[in-house]
């Protein structure tokens, strides 16, 4: 579980909300399951009838033929219903997972890039992919089976009562036990699953811990003893787990025992009844047909319950995964409200919103921000930047340069004060952003540039890429901008990735471009290309704001601002 | 299939245990079949005798043998099922241990510095799920399939004894078809989807990570929704594939069920022929179809397991690949003998990561035994790479580096989820408790752990999470100090350690390392222990 503890009742509520949205599929799956149950009953009726007619009444083959045809029809129907049931169940889980993924993605967009950056992309991706997939078994198997394990036994019980009420009472005797079974199986299985999952995750945690520290173990020459430790720990956990399992398995053994004993008791009762040894009750009316039918139905009475107990681990897995997803979604209220423009499911395609021409400046009035109450990062900043200015932000590390950029981008909202960018709230229109790590996707160069500007021409893409000095690299590729960015598994260097990001800005024609340390960590070749590219952007009349310590970049700016001690002033 | 071979060999290393487990499963299955078959036989027998008795004709029936048999099967089914589950869970946990230990041994044979690509949280989580796919291979797939085949054979033999060979052959044919549908057909109809889905999942994961890493740029351009929708489509495609596989598994399950039921119908139809000619009695006629109906339970686990076999194979192939990477021997760099009294000799060294400007070229350094050398450089200047080269973790792209055996405190603090004692003993497995306390005193942690209830057995939690950053750093430092290697390399030894503590422990450490060669790497002079000379890296 992550930072926030999530109540298991909240998780259950979330799961049932997801189920509600996909009720149709679950109902369909239950209906098909019920149909399969009906077909099973009909199959048994035909079987018992055929045996009775054939053995007791010596019916001829031609008399039995239509019954055999009915039997084959019933089992075919049963198979079809079974197939349809699994198909619908799988579709249900597919829909549920789509909904859950949509929820998480909406949360990402509402949180904004800064809040998301707090968690590693790897674990966010794991939540979106693996945790959501862990919901599969619950919706595809457990949930439909829960309803089926009530419906099917009930139908069978009614039929057995009709055939012989005393045999029905034998089943009914175990019927009040069914909720008890459910609870027992539930508790037992839950405990068992908890135990099992805990042990498994602890063991894999220990294993991964050692793999993660393999270099350290090698440095100390201790890999062999670590392997022995893994062995001993696993053995120890195994012994501890088995002690619990001995108890936990008892609950399902009880279910198994009742099912077996009920069949045995019914068989012996019917046998004695047919012999006429029982002189009271309905047993005088027993025939081979009704007796055999009751016997054939008895295992089917318990089967849905046994199946349910097999699916209990699906529920445990879904509850575990759901808790982690909810722990993440739970912060939604505290998330930054700044990225409001992005909350709609479909983009309001910001690239086409041109900022109003008349409001040609960026204005910060009385802006304050503190991450901790006693430690203001920026206090009462007032600042006006003219359109077309090239602004360098400088100052000691941790002084708030990046924070100021985040405010201008709308990734952060100020505690107080007002920010207007070209007459609009920050972050309400498309602008260029260049972070410290370049960003690229698997695909062609053109794909990468069209990510942010879908409608640009091939020529514009080629120009943008050569503007950032990637021209020679492209010429070496067979298909130019339509070749994959990372060919033969060869990735881009950090500098090339940063230049690719810069090319995106070139091609998009933004009025405002924010750059966080655009040359940090670059080798000198790349640095020259970035400087040259920024100069071209400045000449094209773009408003550039960047944080930097680099002297060449400071020289490029027509205004240098020092961010220090919560203040911003001209140098 | 052969990607599974090394793992099957590993699983097969416990033949007795596997055999007993399978025997218990067989006992549970046969008890279940026996209970129903005997009950069916008994009811038919009593029905026939009952009719004779009702007609006041002489007839007897042995009530005690079948009655006892029914009671016996009822109990034996419960008991054997319980024992089987317990025993086989034990087996699975043992196999899990075997597989993990074997994998760990293989991975630890990796050449130093070759494992760079085998780190990262993504790889680790994939490793876990891949191992999990293998440890249930026996219980989910091998044992049920083998038992289903065996029980099928037994039933066919039973049919030939009770009915006749021709009917038994007919039943056998239908059952073989049912078995084929549940196993081979399910496998061939899902293997492509499974492995494709496994690949899709990998590329989807990459795409999601890319999306999150570029989230700021996408937000700025107002494109998170469009790109997110694209991701949704990818994810949806992957789950559609899963739906397809699941449906196919479901239909194969239904098909195999259908055939099993048909075999019962066939047995009944054919049996009536024998019954009318008096070759079999009524009770025996009923017994066989009921046994055949019971086979559904034996077959029910198979389609699911065979539908996942493709994914299991993909997991096995990935693990094999990881281990193969581990097997490759690193290119041996130039090795030359150290001159007398020299602890470290570096000549014409170049360090370069692919696609990056070289960190160093033509780097020379000679350190006398017993010298204390500090190396200073700002972050990004390549200090840690230099430390890695000295310690032999990183192979230089040019030149050579020879050193005495060394103890190396890496820049990253690595503590294990284990006791304090176990973490320290890595430095010197033979160390006594007194030695451990002494070295903890050196780093000013003795008092901290004297007050803990478990003292040296204090549990350090995942990655030492129960300690502060500075404390964890000092535990790692103590571990290196415990080692008696003649050369000690300390990379940023005092990260996260406050100034007062640093001043207190520096002289103690200097005295402790008396007579040994020490190379310390740090970003500033105040982060170094005592030094004889200091080198500055880069500009």
Short mmCIF file of C-alpha atoms in Angstrom, two decimals, chain A residues 43-44 47 50-56 58-62 64-65 68 71-72 75-84 86-88 90-91 93-95 97-99 101-102 105 108-109 111-113 116 120-122 124-126 128-130 133 136 140-141 192 196 199-200 202-235 237-238 241-242 245-247 249-250 252-254 256-261 263-272 274-277 287-288 291-292 295-296 299 303 306 339 341-342 344-351 411 427 429-435 437-442 450-454 490-496 501-502 504 510 521 523, chain B residues 14 17 35-51 53-54 61 63 66-68 70-71 73-75 77-78 81-82 85-87 89-94 96-101 103-105 107-113 115 118-119 121-125 127-128 131-132 135 197 201 203-244 246-247 249-251 253-255 257-258 261-266 268-270 272 275-276 281-283 285-286 289-290 293 296-297 300-301 304 308 354-357 391 393 406-410 412 414-419 422 425-429 459 461-463 476 479-480 483 485:
data_model
loop_
_atom_site.label_atom_id
_atom_site.label_comp_id
_atom_site.label_asym_id
_atom_site.label_seq_id
_atom_site.Cartn_x
_atom_site.Cartn_y
_atom_site.Cartn_z
CA UNK A 43 -29.24 -33.04 -19.36
CA UNK A 44 -29.52 -34.88 -16.04
CA UNK A 47 -30.08 -39.11 -18.54
CA UNK A 50 -33.25 -42.82 -20.38
CA UNK A 51 -31.75 -45.05 -17.70
CA UNK A 52 -35.11 -45.54 -16.04
CA UNK A 53 -36.91 -46.38 -19.29
CA UNK A 54 -34.09 -48.57 -20.57
CA UNK A 55 -33.28 -50.52 -17.42
CA UNK A 56 -36.60 -50.74 -15.59
CA UNK A 58 -36.89 -52.30 -21.05
CA UNK A 59 -37.69 -49.66 -23.63
CA UNK A 60 -36.47 -50.33 -27.17
CA UNK A 61 -33.76 -48.35 -28.93
CA UNK A 62 -36.27 -46.62 -31.19
CA UNK A 64 -35.15 -44.09 -26.55
CA UNK A 65 -33.83 -42.38 -29.69
CA UNK A 68 -31.07 -39.39 -26.74
CA UNK A 71 -29.86 -35.29 -24.33
CA UNK A 72 -27.40 -34.34 -27.07
CA UNK A 75 -25.35 -30.85 -23.66
CA UNK A 76 -24.79 -28.82 -26.81
CA UNK A 77 -26.82 -25.98 -25.34
CA UNK A 78 -24.79 -26.29 -22.15
CA UNK A 79 -21.50 -26.00 -24.06
CA UNK A 80 -22.71 -22.99 -26.04
CA UNK A 81 -23.93 -21.24 -22.90
CA UNK A 82 -20.58 -21.92 -21.21
CA UNK A 83 -18.68 -20.46 -24.14
CA UNK A 84 -20.90 -17.38 -24.27
CA UNK A 86 -16.71 -16.76 -20.66
CA UNK A 87 -16.87 -14.49 -23.68
CA UNK A 88 -19.20 -12.01 -21.98
CA UNK A 90 -14.01 -11.34 -20.66
CA UNK A 91 -15.75 -8.43 -22.40
CA UNK A 93 -13.48 -7.12 -17.61
CA UNK A 94 -12.24 -5.35 -20.74
CA UNK A 95 -14.80 -2.56 -20.27
CA UNK A 97 -10.39 -1.92 -17.17
CA UNK A 98 -10.96 0.72 -19.80
CA UNK A 99 -13.02 2.74 -17.35
CA UNK A 101 -7.62 3.46 -16.94
CA UNK A 102 -9.64 6.48 -18.02
CA UNK A 105 -5.51 9.19 -16.77
CA UNK A 108 -2.92 12.48 -14.13
CA UNK A 109 -4.16 15.39 -16.22
CA UNK A 111 -2.59 16.73 -11.18
CA UNK A 112 -0.35 18.37 -13.74
CA UNK A 113 3.23 17.54 -14.65
CA UNK A 116 3.16 13.68 -11.27
CA UNK A 120 8.57 7.68 -10.66
CA UNK A 121 7.14 7.14 -14.13
CA UNK A 122 7.79 3.42 -13.64
CA UNK A 124 2.75 5.24 -12.24
CA UNK A 125 2.95 3.06 -15.33
CA UNK A 126 2.72 -0.05 -13.17
CA UNK A 128 -1.97 2.08 -14.99
CA UNK A 129 -1.06 -1.25 -16.57
CA UNK A 130 -0.54 -4.00 -14.01
CA UNK A 133 -5.06 -5.72 -15.14
CA UNK A 136 -9.59 -8.84 -14.47
CA UNK A 140 -14.56 -11.84 -15.27
CA UNK A 141 -14.84 -14.69 -12.78
CA UNK A 192 -5.14 -17.84 3.14
CA UNK A 196 -0.03 -16.36 0.68
CA UNK A 199 4.65 -14.41 1.94
CA UNK A 200 5.03 -14.28 -1.81
CA UNK A 202 7.89 -10.66 1.07
CA UNK A 203 9.90 -13.36 -0.61
CA UNK A 204 10.02 -11.56 -3.92
CA UNK A 205 10.87 -8.35 -2.04
CA UNK A 206 13.83 -10.09 -0.41
CA UNK A 207 14.88 -11.61 -3.69
CA UNK A 208 14.69 -8.27 -5.52
CA UNK A 209 16.50 -6.56 -2.65
CA UNK A 210 19.43 -8.90 -3.16
CA UNK A 211 19.33 -8.57 -6.96
CA UNK A 212 19.23 -4.78 -6.63
CA UNK A 213 22.32 -4.85 -4.42
CA UNK A 214 24.15 -7.42 -6.51
CA UNK A 215 26.99 -5.01 -7.31
CA UNK A 216 27.56 -4.38 -3.61
CA UNK A 217 27.50 -8.11 -2.90
CA UNK A 218 30.03 -8.66 -5.67
CA UNK A 219 32.27 -5.91 -4.31
CA UNK A 220 32.38 -7.71 -0.98
CA UNK A 221 32.60 -11.15 -2.64
CA UNK A 222 29.43 -12.25 -0.86
CA UNK A 223 27.13 -13.44 -3.67
CA UNK A 224 27.30 -17.10 -2.67
CA UNK A 225 26.37 -16.46 0.94
CA UNK A 226 23.54 -14.20 -0.26
CA UNK A 227 22.21 -17.11 -2.33
CA UNK A 228 22.28 -19.22 0.81
CA UNK A 229 20.41 -16.52 2.71
CA UNK A 230 17.69 -16.46 0.02
CA UNK A 231 17.44 -20.22 0.37
CA UNK A 232 17.22 -20.17 4.18
CA UNK A 233 14.71 -17.32 4.31
CA UNK A 234 12.48 -18.99 1.74
CA UNK A 235 12.60 -22.24 3.66
CA UNK A 237 8.79 -18.63 5.32
CA UNK A 238 7.61 -21.85 3.77
CA UNK A 241 3.15 -20.44 5.86
CA UNK A 242 2.40 -24.14 5.93
CA UNK A 245 -2.27 -23.20 5.54
CA UNK A 246 -3.02 -26.29 7.64
CA UNK A 247 -5.77 -24.29 9.34
CA UNK A 249 -7.34 -25.22 4.08
CA UNK A 250 -9.66 -26.71 6.69
CA UNK A 252 -12.50 -25.57 2.12
CA UNK A 253 -12.09 -29.11 3.42
CA UNK A 254 -15.31 -28.56 5.39
CA UNK A 256 -15.66 -30.58 0.44
CA UNK A 257 -16.68 -32.81 3.35
CA UNK A 258 -20.28 -31.59 3.42
CA UNK A 259 -20.58 -32.00 -0.32
CA UNK A 260 -19.22 -35.57 -0.17
CA UNK A 261 -21.30 -36.55 2.84
CA UNK A 263 -23.97 -37.16 -1.79
CA UNK A 264 -23.24 -40.28 0.28
CA UNK A 265 -26.26 -39.76 2.55
CA UNK A 266 -28.56 -39.12 -0.39
CA UNK A 267 -27.25 -42.18 -2.25
CA UNK A 268 -27.78 -44.45 0.73
CA UNK A 269 -31.20 -42.93 1.52
CA UNK A 270 -32.35 -43.40 -2.06
CA UNK A 271 -30.98 -46.94 -2.14
CA UNK A 272 -32.83 -47.92 1.03
CA UNK A 274 -35.91 -47.97 -3.48
CA UNK A 275 -35.55 -51.25 -1.58
CA UNK A 276 -38.63 -50.23 0.37
CA UNK A 277 -36.80 -50.36 3.69
CA UNK A 287 -38.26 -44.52 -8.79
CA UNK A 288 -34.95 -45.11 -10.49
CA UNK A 291 -33.51 -41.36 -7.40
CA UNK A 292 -30.86 -41.20 -10.09
CA UNK A 295 -28.06 -38.24 -7.19
CA UNK A 296 -26.87 -36.62 -10.44
CA UNK A 299 -22.85 -32.63 -7.03
CA UNK A 303 -20.29 -27.19 -7.74
CA UNK A 306 -16.67 -24.87 -5.03
CA UNK A 339 -3.89 22.70 -15.18
CA UNK A 341 -7.62 23.90 -19.10
CA UNK A 342 -6.73 20.28 -19.57
CA UNK A 344 -11.74 17.76 -20.43
CA UNK A 345 -11.37 14.30 -21.88
CA UNK A 346 -10.79 15.68 -25.36
CA UNK A 347 -8.31 18.42 -25.90
CA UNK A 348 -9.68 21.80 -26.73
CA UNK A 349 -6.83 21.80 -29.22
CA UNK A 350 -4.89 24.61 -27.71
CA UNK A 351 -2.46 24.99 -30.54
CA UNK A 411 2.04 23.92 -13.64
CA UNK A 427 -1.23 27.77 -18.85
CA UNK A 429 -2.97 28.38 -24.14
CA UNK A 430 -0.30 26.38 -25.89
CA UNK A 431 3.30 27.36 -25.33
CA UNK A 432 6.72 25.80 -25.70
CA UNK A 433 8.33 24.01 -22.78
CA UNK A 434 11.80 22.53 -22.66
CA UNK A 435 12.61 20.59 -19.51
CA UNK A 437 15.35 15.81 -19.97
CA UNK A 438 14.49 15.54 -23.60
CA UNK A 439 11.40 13.55 -24.44
CA UNK A 440 10.90 11.22 -27.35
CA UNK A 441 8.55 8.43 -28.26
CA UNK A 442 9.17 5.23 -30.19
CA UNK A 450 3.65 15.77 -34.88
CA UNK A 451 2.98 14.76 -31.29
CA UNK A 452 2.59 18.40 -30.38
CA UNK A 453 1.82 19.86 -33.83
CA UNK A 454 -0.25 17.30 -35.74
CA UNK A 490 20.34 2.65 -30.85
CA UNK A 491 18.85 5.44 -28.78
CA UNK A 492 19.57 9.14 -28.94
CA UNK A 493 22.10 10.74 -26.66
CA UNK A 494 20.82 13.17 -24.04
CA UNK A 495 21.91 16.09 -26.18
CA UNK A 496 20.20 14.78 -29.32
CA UNK A 501 12.43 18.58 -28.14
CA UNK A 502 13.68 21.95 -29.28
CA UNK A 504 9.14 20.54 -31.63
CA UNK A 510 4.56 29.32 -30.10
CA UNK A 521 24.71 18.74 -18.94
CA UNK A 523 28.56 18.57 -24.46
CA UNK B 14 12.56 -33.24 -6.88
CA UNK B 17 8.03 -34.97 -4.08
CA UNK B 35 -18.15 -41.81 -4.98
CA UNK B 36 -20.46 -40.93 -7.87
CA UNK B 37 -19.97 -44.16 -9.82
CA UNK B 38 -20.58 -46.41 -6.84
CA UNK B 39 -23.62 -44.34 -5.80
CA UNK B 40 -25.07 -44.68 -9.29
CA UNK B 41 -24.41 -48.41 -9.35
CA UNK B 42 -25.97 -48.77 -5.87
CA UNK B 43 -29.13 -46.85 -6.73
CA UNK B 44 -29.72 -48.83 -9.91
CA UNK B 45 -29.05 -52.12 -8.14
CA UNK B 46 -31.44 -51.28 -5.31
CA UNK B 47 -34.07 -50.08 -7.78
CA UNK B 48 -33.95 -53.42 -9.61
CA UNK B 49 -33.95 -55.46 -6.42
CA UNK B 50 -36.69 -53.23 -4.99
CA UNK B 51 -38.95 -54.03 -7.94
CA UNK B 53 -39.01 -57.45 -3.71
CA UNK B 54 -42.16 -55.43 -4.35
CA UNK B 61 -28.66 -57.25 -2.24
CA UNK B 63 -25.87 -53.42 1.32
CA UNK B 66 -21.39 -50.59 -1.48
CA UNK B 67 -22.60 -48.64 1.59
CA UNK B 68 -19.16 -48.91 3.13
CA UNK B 70 -19.67 -44.88 -0.54
CA UNK B 71 -18.81 -43.78 3.00
CA UNK B 73 -14.99 -42.49 -0.84
CA UNK B 74 -16.82 -39.60 0.85
CA UNK B 75 -14.14 -39.46 3.54
CA UNK B 77 -12.15 -37.54 -1.16
CA UNK B 78 -12.12 -34.93 1.61
CA UNK B 81 -8.03 -33.28 -1.32
CA UNK B 82 -6.92 -31.60 1.90
CA UNK B 85 -3.54 -29.06 -1.41
CA UNK B 86 -1.24 -28.81 1.60
CA UNK B 87 1.47 -31.00 0.11
CA UNK B 89 1.49 -25.82 -1.85
CA UNK B 90 4.58 -26.91 -0.01
CA UNK B 91 6.01 -28.13 -3.31
CA UNK B 92 5.23 -24.83 -5.04
CA UNK B 93 6.97 -22.87 -2.29
CA UNK B 94 9.97 -25.16 -2.57
CA UNK B 96 9.85 -21.00 -5.90
CA UNK B 97 12.96 -21.16 -3.71
CA UNK B 98 14.79 -23.40 -6.16
CA UNK B 99 14.04 -21.16 -9.11
CA UNK B 100 14.96 -17.95 -7.32
CA UNK B 101 18.20 -19.31 -5.93
CA UNK B 103 18.36 -17.46 -11.05
CA UNK B 104 20.25 -15.43 -8.46
CA UNK B 105 23.34 -17.60 -8.87
CA UNK B 107 22.72 -13.40 -12.40
CA UNK B 108 25.55 -13.00 -9.91
CA UNK B 109 27.95 -14.63 -12.33
CA UNK B 110 27.55 -11.52 -14.49
CA UNK B 111 30.73 -9.65 -15.30
CA UNK B 112 31.11 -6.46 -13.30
CA UNK B 113 29.83 -3.45 -15.14
CA UNK B 115 24.81 -5.50 -15.71
CA UNK B 118 19.83 -5.26 -16.04
CA UNK B 119 18.81 -2.78 -13.38
CA UNK B 121 12.56 -0.91 -11.44
CA UNK B 122 10.94 -2.05 -14.68
CA UNK B 123 13.33 -4.90 -15.15
CA UNK B 124 12.98 -5.94 -11.51
CA UNK B 125 9.19 -6.05 -11.61
CA UNK B 127 11.72 -10.41 -13.33
CA UNK B 128 9.28 -11.12 -10.47
CA UNK B 131 9.59 -16.07 -12.11
CA UNK B 132 6.03 -16.35 -10.78
CA UNK B 135 6.92 -21.66 -10.26
CA UNK B 197 0.09 -9.70 -25.99
CA UNK B 201 2.39 -5.13 -22.86
CA UNK B 203 5.76 -1.67 -25.63
CA UNK B 204 2.69 -0.25 -23.91
CA UNK B 205 4.73 0.09 -20.74
CA UNK B 206 7.44 1.92 -22.65
CA UNK B 207 4.84 4.22 -24.21
CA UNK B 208 3.26 5.02 -20.84
CA UNK B 209 6.63 5.84 -19.34
CA UNK B 210 7.40 8.07 -22.34
CA UNK B 211 4.05 9.80 -21.93
CA UNK B 212 4.76 10.48 -18.26
CA UNK B 213 8.31 11.65 -18.90
CA UNK B 214 7.09 14.08 -21.56
CA UNK B 215 4.09 15.14 -19.50
CA UNK B 216 5.34 18.72 -19.02
CA UNK B 217 5.95 19.23 -22.74
CA UNK B 218 2.64 17.64 -23.66
CA UNK B 219 0.78 19.72 -21.09
CA UNK B 220 2.43 22.91 -22.38
CA UNK B 221 1.35 22.04 -25.90
CA UNK B 222 -2.12 21.09 -24.63
CA UNK B 223 -1.77 17.57 -25.97
CA UNK B 224 -2.05 15.30 -22.93
CA UNK B 225 -5.61 14.40 -23.88
CA UNK B 226 -4.83 13.42 -27.47
CA UNK B 227 -1.76 11.45 -26.56
CA UNK B 228 -3.56 9.91 -23.60
CA UNK B 229 -6.37 8.83 -25.90
CA UNK B 230 -3.77 7.17 -28.11
CA UNK B 231 -2.41 5.32 -25.08
CA UNK B 232 -5.94 4.27 -24.15
CA UNK B 233 -6.32 2.80 -27.62
CA UNK B 234 -3.05 0.88 -27.25
CA UNK B 235 -4.11 -0.45 -23.86
CA UNK B 236 -7.49 -1.34 -25.24
CA UNK B 237 -5.94 -3.21 -28.13
CA UNK B 238 -3.88 -5.23 -25.67
CA UNK B 239 -6.90 -6.09 -23.54
CA UNK B 240 -8.90 -6.94 -26.67
CA UNK B 241 -6.23 -9.50 -27.47
CA UNK B 242 -6.65 -10.85 -23.98
CA UNK B 243 -10.42 -11.03 -24.45
CA UNK B 244 -9.80 -12.95 -27.65
CA UNK B 246 -9.90 -15.74 -22.93
CA UNK B 247 -12.82 -16.39 -25.26
CA UNK B 249 -9.91 -20.68 -23.82
CA UNK B 250 -13.58 -20.57 -22.83
CA UNK B 251 -14.77 -22.09 -26.11
CA UNK B 253 -13.20 -25.57 -22.40
CA UNK B 254 -16.81 -25.78 -23.54
CA UNK B 255 -15.81 -27.96 -26.49
CA UNK B 257 -16.78 -30.52 -21.93
CA UNK B 258 -19.16 -31.21 -24.78
CA UNK B 261 -20.60 -35.43 -22.13
CA UNK B 262 -20.91 -36.97 -25.59
CA UNK B 263 -18.65 -39.84 -24.51
CA UNK B 264 -21.08 -40.49 -21.63
CA UNK B 265 -24.00 -40.43 -24.09
CA UNK B 266 -22.15 -42.80 -26.40
CA UNK B 268 -24.99 -45.19 -22.48
CA UNK B 269 -26.23 -45.77 -26.06
CA UNK B 270 -23.72 -48.53 -26.76
CA UNK B 272 -27.98 -50.41 -23.93
CA UNK B 275 -27.76 -54.61 -21.76
CA UNK B 276 -30.50 -55.82 -24.10
CA UNK B 281 -26.28 -55.65 -15.94
CA UNK B 282 -28.26 -52.44 -15.38
CA UNK B 283 -26.10 -51.15 -12.51
CA UNK B 285 -24.55 -49.87 -17.47
CA UNK B 286 -25.18 -46.80 -15.28
CA UNK B 289 -21.53 -42.92 -18.01
CA UNK B 290 -21.39 -41.47 -14.50
CA UNK B 293 -19.36 -37.32 -16.56
CA UNK B 296 -15.15 -33.07 -16.65
CA UNK B 297 -13.64 -32.12 -13.31
CA UNK B 300 -11.46 -28.50 -16.23
CA UNK B 301 -8.07 -27.07 -15.26
CA UNK B 304 -6.75 -22.27 -18.73
CA UNK B 308 -1.28 -19.36 -20.62
CA UNK B 354 28.06 5.45 -25.54
CA UNK B 355 26.70 8.59 -27.26
CA UNK B 356 28.35 10.91 -24.78
CA UNK B 357 31.45 13.02 -24.86
CA UNK B 391 37.29 -0.62 -8.20
CA UNK B 393 33.28 -2.05 -11.87
CA UNK B 406 40.00 -2.75 -2.55
CA UNK B 407 36.98 -2.00 -0.40
CA UNK B 408 34.70 0.49 -2.19
CA UNK B 409 32.02 2.71 -0.72
CA UNK B 410 29.85 3.47 -3.75
CA UNK B 412 24.79 5.15 -3.81
CA UNK B 414 23.02 0.18 -0.71
CA UNK B 415 21.67 -1.49 2.42
CA UNK B 416 19.83 -4.78 2.44
CA UNK B 417 16.47 -5.59 3.93
CA UNK B 418 18.07 -7.47 6.77
CA UNK B 419 19.51 -7.04 10.26
CA UNK B 422 23.95 -9.06 8.42
CA UNK B 425 29.07 -8.74 8.13
CA UNK B 426 29.26 -8.32 4.35
CA UNK B 427 32.44 -6.32 5.01
CA UNK B 428 33.99 -9.13 7.04
CA UNK B 429 31.96 -12.33 7.51
CA UNK B 459 15.93 -4.91 11.28
CA UNK B 461 13.78 -2.48 6.53
CA UNK B 462 13.59 -2.08 2.80
CA UNK B 463 16.69 -0.25 1.51
CA UNK B 476 27.50 1.60 4.67
CA UNK B 479 30.72 -1.90 6.50
CA UNK B 480 33.60 -0.74 4.28
CA UNK B 483 36.90 -4.89 5.51
CA UNK B 485 41.55 -4.76 2.10
#
